[in-house]
Short mmCIF file of C-alpha atoms and ligand atoms in Angstrom, two decimals:
data_model
loop_
_atom_site.label_atom_id
_atom_site.label_comp_id
_atom_site.label_asym_id
_atom_site.label_seq_id
_atom_site.Cartn_x
_atom_site.Cartn_y
_atom_site.Cartn_z
CA MET A 131 2.74 5.96 21.86
CA GLU A 132 4.92 7.33 19.07
CA LEU A 133 5.33 5.43 15.83
CA ILE A 134 7.51 6.39 12.85
CA ILE A 135 6.11 5.49 9.42
CA ALA A 136 8.69 4.65 6.79
CA SER A 137 7.00 6.56 3.95
CA ALA A 138 7.16 9.82 2.16
CA ASN A 139 3.82 9.25 0.39
CA ALA A 140 1.46 11.99 1.66
CA HIS A 141 -1.65 10.07 0.43
CA LYS A 142 -0.58 6.97 2.26
CA ILE A 143 0.29 8.82 5.51
CA GLU A 144 -3.05 10.56 5.40
CA GLU A 145 -4.97 7.31 4.81
CA ILE A 146 -3.18 5.56 7.73
CA SER A 147 -3.26 8.48 10.18
CA ARG A 148 -7.08 8.64 9.82
CA LEU A 149 -7.30 5.00 10.94
CA LEU A 150 -5.01 5.14 13.96
CA PRO A 151 -6.38 5.80 17.40
CA LYS A 152 -5.62 9.17 18.93
CA SER A 153 -3.28 7.53 21.45
CA VAL A 154 -0.83 6.85 18.59
CA SER A 155 1.11 9.79 17.29
CA LEU A 156 2.39 9.20 13.77
CA THR A 157 5.72 10.71 12.77
CA SER A 158 6.96 10.54 9.17
CA ALA A 159 10.52 9.44 8.32
CA LYS A 160 11.13 12.92 7.02
CA GLU A 161 10.28 14.43 10.42
CA VAL A 162 13.01 12.40 12.02
CA GLY A 163 15.57 13.49 9.38
CA ILE A 164 15.35 10.53 7.03
CA THR A 165 14.70 12.18 3.65
CA GLU A 166 16.48 9.78 1.25
CA ASP A 167 14.60 7.11 -0.73
CA ILE A 168 14.67 3.91 1.38
CA PRO A 169 15.83 0.99 -0.76
CA GLU A 170 13.13 -1.45 -1.82
CA THR A 171 15.23 -4.20 -3.40
CA ALA A 172 13.51 -7.39 -2.08
CA ASP A 173 11.43 -9.49 -4.45
CA THR A 174 8.39 -9.85 -2.08
CA LEU A 175 6.10 -7.34 -0.34
CA GLU A 176 7.07 -8.90 2.98
CA GLY A 177 10.79 -8.42 2.16
CA ASN A 178 10.41 -4.85 1.17
CA ALA A 179 8.21 -3.91 4.15
CA LEU A 180 10.85 -5.43 6.48
CA LEU A 181 13.75 -3.68 4.62
CA LYS A 182 12.08 -0.29 5.06
CA ALA A 183 11.11 -0.81 8.69
CA ARG A 184 14.60 -2.04 9.60
CA TYR A 185 16.13 0.98 7.82
CA ILE A 186 14.27 3.32 10.13
CA TYR A 187 14.81 1.24 13.24
CA GLU A 188 18.58 0.91 12.68
CA ARG A 189 18.86 4.70 12.39
CA THR A 190 16.48 5.78 15.20
CA GLY A 191 16.13 2.85 17.58
CA LYS A 192 12.44 3.82 17.73
CA ASP A 193 9.25 1.88 17.20
CA CYS A 194 8.29 2.11 13.52
CA PHE A 195 6.49 0.46 10.69
CA ALA A 196 6.58 0.23 6.90
CA ASP A 197 4.09 -1.01 4.39
CA ASP A 198 4.47 -2.37 0.94
CA THR A 199 1.61 -2.87 -1.49
CA GLY A 200 1.19 -4.61 -4.78
CA LEU A 201 -1.64 -4.94 -7.28
CA GLU A 202 -1.77 -8.68 -8.18
CA VAL A 203 -3.61 -9.39 -11.45
CA THR A 204 -4.72 -12.98 -11.97
CA ALA A 205 -4.37 -13.08 -15.78
CA LEU A 206 -0.87 -11.62 -15.50
CA ASN A 207 0.30 -14.26 -13.01
CA GLY A 208 0.28 -11.78 -10.17
CA ALA A 209 1.96 -8.86 -12.00
CA PRO A 210 2.68 -6.02 -11.42
CA GLY A 211 2.81 -7.23 -7.80
CA VAL A 212 5.92 -6.16 -5.98
CA HIS A 213 6.84 -4.04 -9.05
CA SER A 214 3.60 -2.00 -8.96
CA ALA A 215 5.29 1.37 -8.48
CA ARG A 216 7.76 0.85 -11.30
CA TYR A 217 5.68 -1.24 -13.69
CA ALA A 218 6.04 0.98 -16.85
CA THR A 219 8.98 3.14 -15.91
CA ASP A 220 11.78 3.54 -13.37
CA GLY A 221 9.90 6.22 -11.54
CA HIS A 222 6.47 6.35 -9.89
CA ASP A 223 4.56 7.25 -13.06
CA HIS A 224 1.02 6.24 -12.18
CA GLU A 225 -0.49 7.20 -15.52
CA ALA A 226 2.07 5.22 -17.50
CA ASN A 227 1.55 2.25 -15.12
CA ILE A 228 -2.21 2.29 -15.73
CA ASP A 229 -1.77 2.60 -19.52
CA LEU A 230 0.61 -0.45 -19.56
CA LEU A 231 -1.68 -2.54 -17.36
CA LEU A 232 -4.76 -1.76 -19.57
CA ARG A 233 -2.74 -2.66 -22.67
CA ASN A 234 -1.58 -5.92 -21.15
CA LEU A 235 -5.15 -6.88 -20.34
CA GLU A 236 -6.63 -6.03 -23.75
CA ASP A 237 -6.84 -9.65 -24.87
CA LYS A 238 -7.75 -11.16 -21.48
CA THR A 239 -11.19 -12.10 -20.30
CA ASP A 240 -10.32 -12.60 -16.69
CA ARG A 241 -9.89 -9.13 -15.17
CA THR A 242 -9.87 -10.21 -11.51
CA ALA A 243 -7.19 -8.81 -9.27
CA GLN A 244 -6.35 -7.96 -5.72
CA PHE A 245 -4.43 -5.30 -3.82
CA ARG A 246 -2.31 -6.80 -1.09
CA THR A 247 -0.54 -4.77 1.62
CA VAL A 248 1.98 -6.10 4.06
CA ILE A 249 2.93 -4.00 7.09
CA ALA A 250 6.12 -4.67 9.05
CA LEU A 251 6.09 -3.30 12.55
CA ILE A 252 9.13 -3.14 14.79
CA ILE A 253 8.25 -2.60 18.40
CA ASP A 254 10.76 -2.89 21.18
CA GLY A 255 13.10 -4.39 18.59
CA ASN A 256 10.68 -7.27 17.65
CA GLU A 257 9.33 -7.70 14.16
CA HIS A 258 5.69 -8.40 13.29
CA LEU A 259 3.94 -8.74 9.89
CA PHE A 260 0.30 -7.89 9.08
CA GLU A 261 -1.45 -8.55 5.75
CA GLY A 262 -4.51 -6.98 4.14
CA ILE A 263 -6.17 -7.98 0.93
CA VAL A 264 -9.07 -6.55 -1.11
CA LYS A 265 -10.28 -8.55 -4.13
CA GLY A 266 -11.85 -6.89 -7.14
CA GLU A 267 -11.39 -6.34 -10.84
CA ILE A 268 -9.59 -4.12 -13.28
CA LEU A 269 -11.94 -1.72 -15.21
CA HIS A 270 -11.61 -1.14 -18.89
CA GLU A 271 -10.88 2.57 -18.45
CA ARG A 272 -10.19 5.15 -15.74
CA VAL A 273 -13.16 6.17 -13.63
CA GLY A 274 -13.05 8.80 -10.80
CA ALA A 275 -10.59 11.45 -9.67
CA GLU A 276 -9.75 10.67 -6.05
CA GLY A 277 -6.95 8.57 -4.68
CA PHE A 278 -3.65 7.66 -6.31
CA GLY A 279 -1.85 4.87 -8.12
CA TYR A 280 -4.19 2.36 -9.78
CA ASP A 281 -7.29 3.55 -7.89
CA ALA A 282 -9.08 4.76 -11.05
CA ILE A 283 -9.05 1.33 -12.69
CA PHE A 284 -9.73 -0.85 -9.59
CA ALA A 285 -13.25 -1.76 -8.45
CA ALA A 286 -13.47 -3.77 -5.21
CA GLU A 287 -15.78 -6.79 -5.02
CA ASN A 288 -19.40 -5.93 -4.23
CA THR A 289 -18.94 -2.22 -5.03
CA ASN A 290 -20.14 -0.41 -8.09
CA GLU A 291 -17.45 2.21 -8.17
CA SER A 292 -13.69 2.51 -8.54
CA PHE A 293 -11.47 3.35 -5.60
CA ALA A 294 -10.98 6.73 -7.27
CA GLN A 295 -14.70 7.47 -6.84
CA MET A 296 -14.76 6.69 -3.17
CA GLU A 297 -14.45 9.06 -0.19
CA LEU A 298 -11.29 8.21 1.74
CA ASP A 299 -13.14 6.82 4.76
CA LYS A 300 -15.13 4.50 2.46
CA LYS A 301 -12.02 3.24 0.77
CA ASN A 302 -10.24 2.76 4.07
CA ALA A 303 -13.14 0.62 5.40
CA ILE A 304 -12.57 -2.05 2.75
CA SER A 305 -9.08 -1.46 1.34
CA HIS A 306 -5.96 -3.61 1.50
CA ARG A 307 -4.20 -0.90 3.53
CA GLY A 308 -7.24 -0.40 5.78
CA ARG A 309 -7.39 -4.10 6.57
CA ALA A 310 -3.72 -4.43 7.24
CA THR A 311 -3.78 -1.28 9.37
CA ALA A 312 -6.73 -2.67 11.37
CA LYS A 313 -4.62 -5.74 12.27
CA LEU A 314 -1.72 -3.46 13.21
CA ILE A 315 -4.06 -1.40 15.48
CA ASP A 316 -5.51 -4.52 17.13
CA PHE A 317 -1.99 -5.66 17.89
CA ILE A 318 -0.85 -2.23 19.22
CA CYS A 319 -3.92 -1.99 21.47
CA LEU A 320 -3.00 -5.28 23.09
CA GLN A 321 0.49 -4.02 24.04
P1 IMP B 620 3.62 1.13 -2.04
O1 IMP B 620 4.40 -0.04 -1.76
O2 IMP B 620 2.53 1.32 -0.99
O3 IMP B 620 4.39 2.38 -2.31
O4 IMP B 620 2.76 0.86 -3.33
C1 IMP B 620 3.40 0.49 -4.60
C2 IMP B 620 2.52 0.96 -5.69
O5 IMP B 620 1.26 0.26 -5.63
C3 IMP B 620 2.18 2.43 -5.69
O6 IMP B 620 3.16 3.24 -6.34
C4 IMP B 620 0.84 2.47 -6.38
O7 IMP B 620 1.09 2.50 -7.78
C5 IMP B 620 0.21 1.17 -5.99
N1 IMP B 620 -0.68 1.33 -4.82
C6 IMP B 620 -0.42 1.12 -3.55
N2 IMP B 620 -1.52 1.39 -2.75
C7 IMP B 620 -2.45 1.78 -3.65
C8 IMP B 620 -3.78 2.16 -3.39
O8 IMP B 620 -4.32 2.24 -2.32
N3 IMP B 620 -4.45 2.48 -4.57
C9 IMP B 620 -3.92 2.47 -5.82
N4 IMP B 620 -2.72 2.05 -6.03
C10 IMP B 620 -1.95 1.74 -4.90
#
């Protein structure tokens, strides 16, 4: 089975392709000629995941999926949430995003947070949503050099390390994206 992933993020494609069974061949949007930034203008993760998947489906007519992720911090009423990529600036400036988040948490005692991923799958023209959540807390400073985004300041529940200290397979086993992808795979395998 061939699935197009509506993403240009090499880290994300690598994480997801490691999880998929060999029977699924993953093609990036770029490989099917879609190189422009796909609009993410919805105000929820579900809305953005659907926007991106529909964008690919309308142009290719092929089975595809998209994911959208947010880091939801309790003391900030769920921010940065759907705005996680553009929290500090208009671009995807991960370092500036981390700096802003640490500043906004300086006077807070509750540092609990969760990563939430929503995957929208379009298969044979039908839409399906899958959610994955990992709970944890925001560290006081960056730790570790792996991963991307907010990995260096997020420690998942019951672990003693940040996501940026983990091998990819270990992160995938407990992460928001890993959990949402596991649901996607279960669904695909039943098709
Ligand atoms: P996206 O919707 O998957 O592109 O994620 C939006 C933003 O959330 C990214 O730009 C990252 O800042 C952050 N993010 C998403 N997934 C992860 C992750 O696995 N680790 C750390 N940050 C992430």
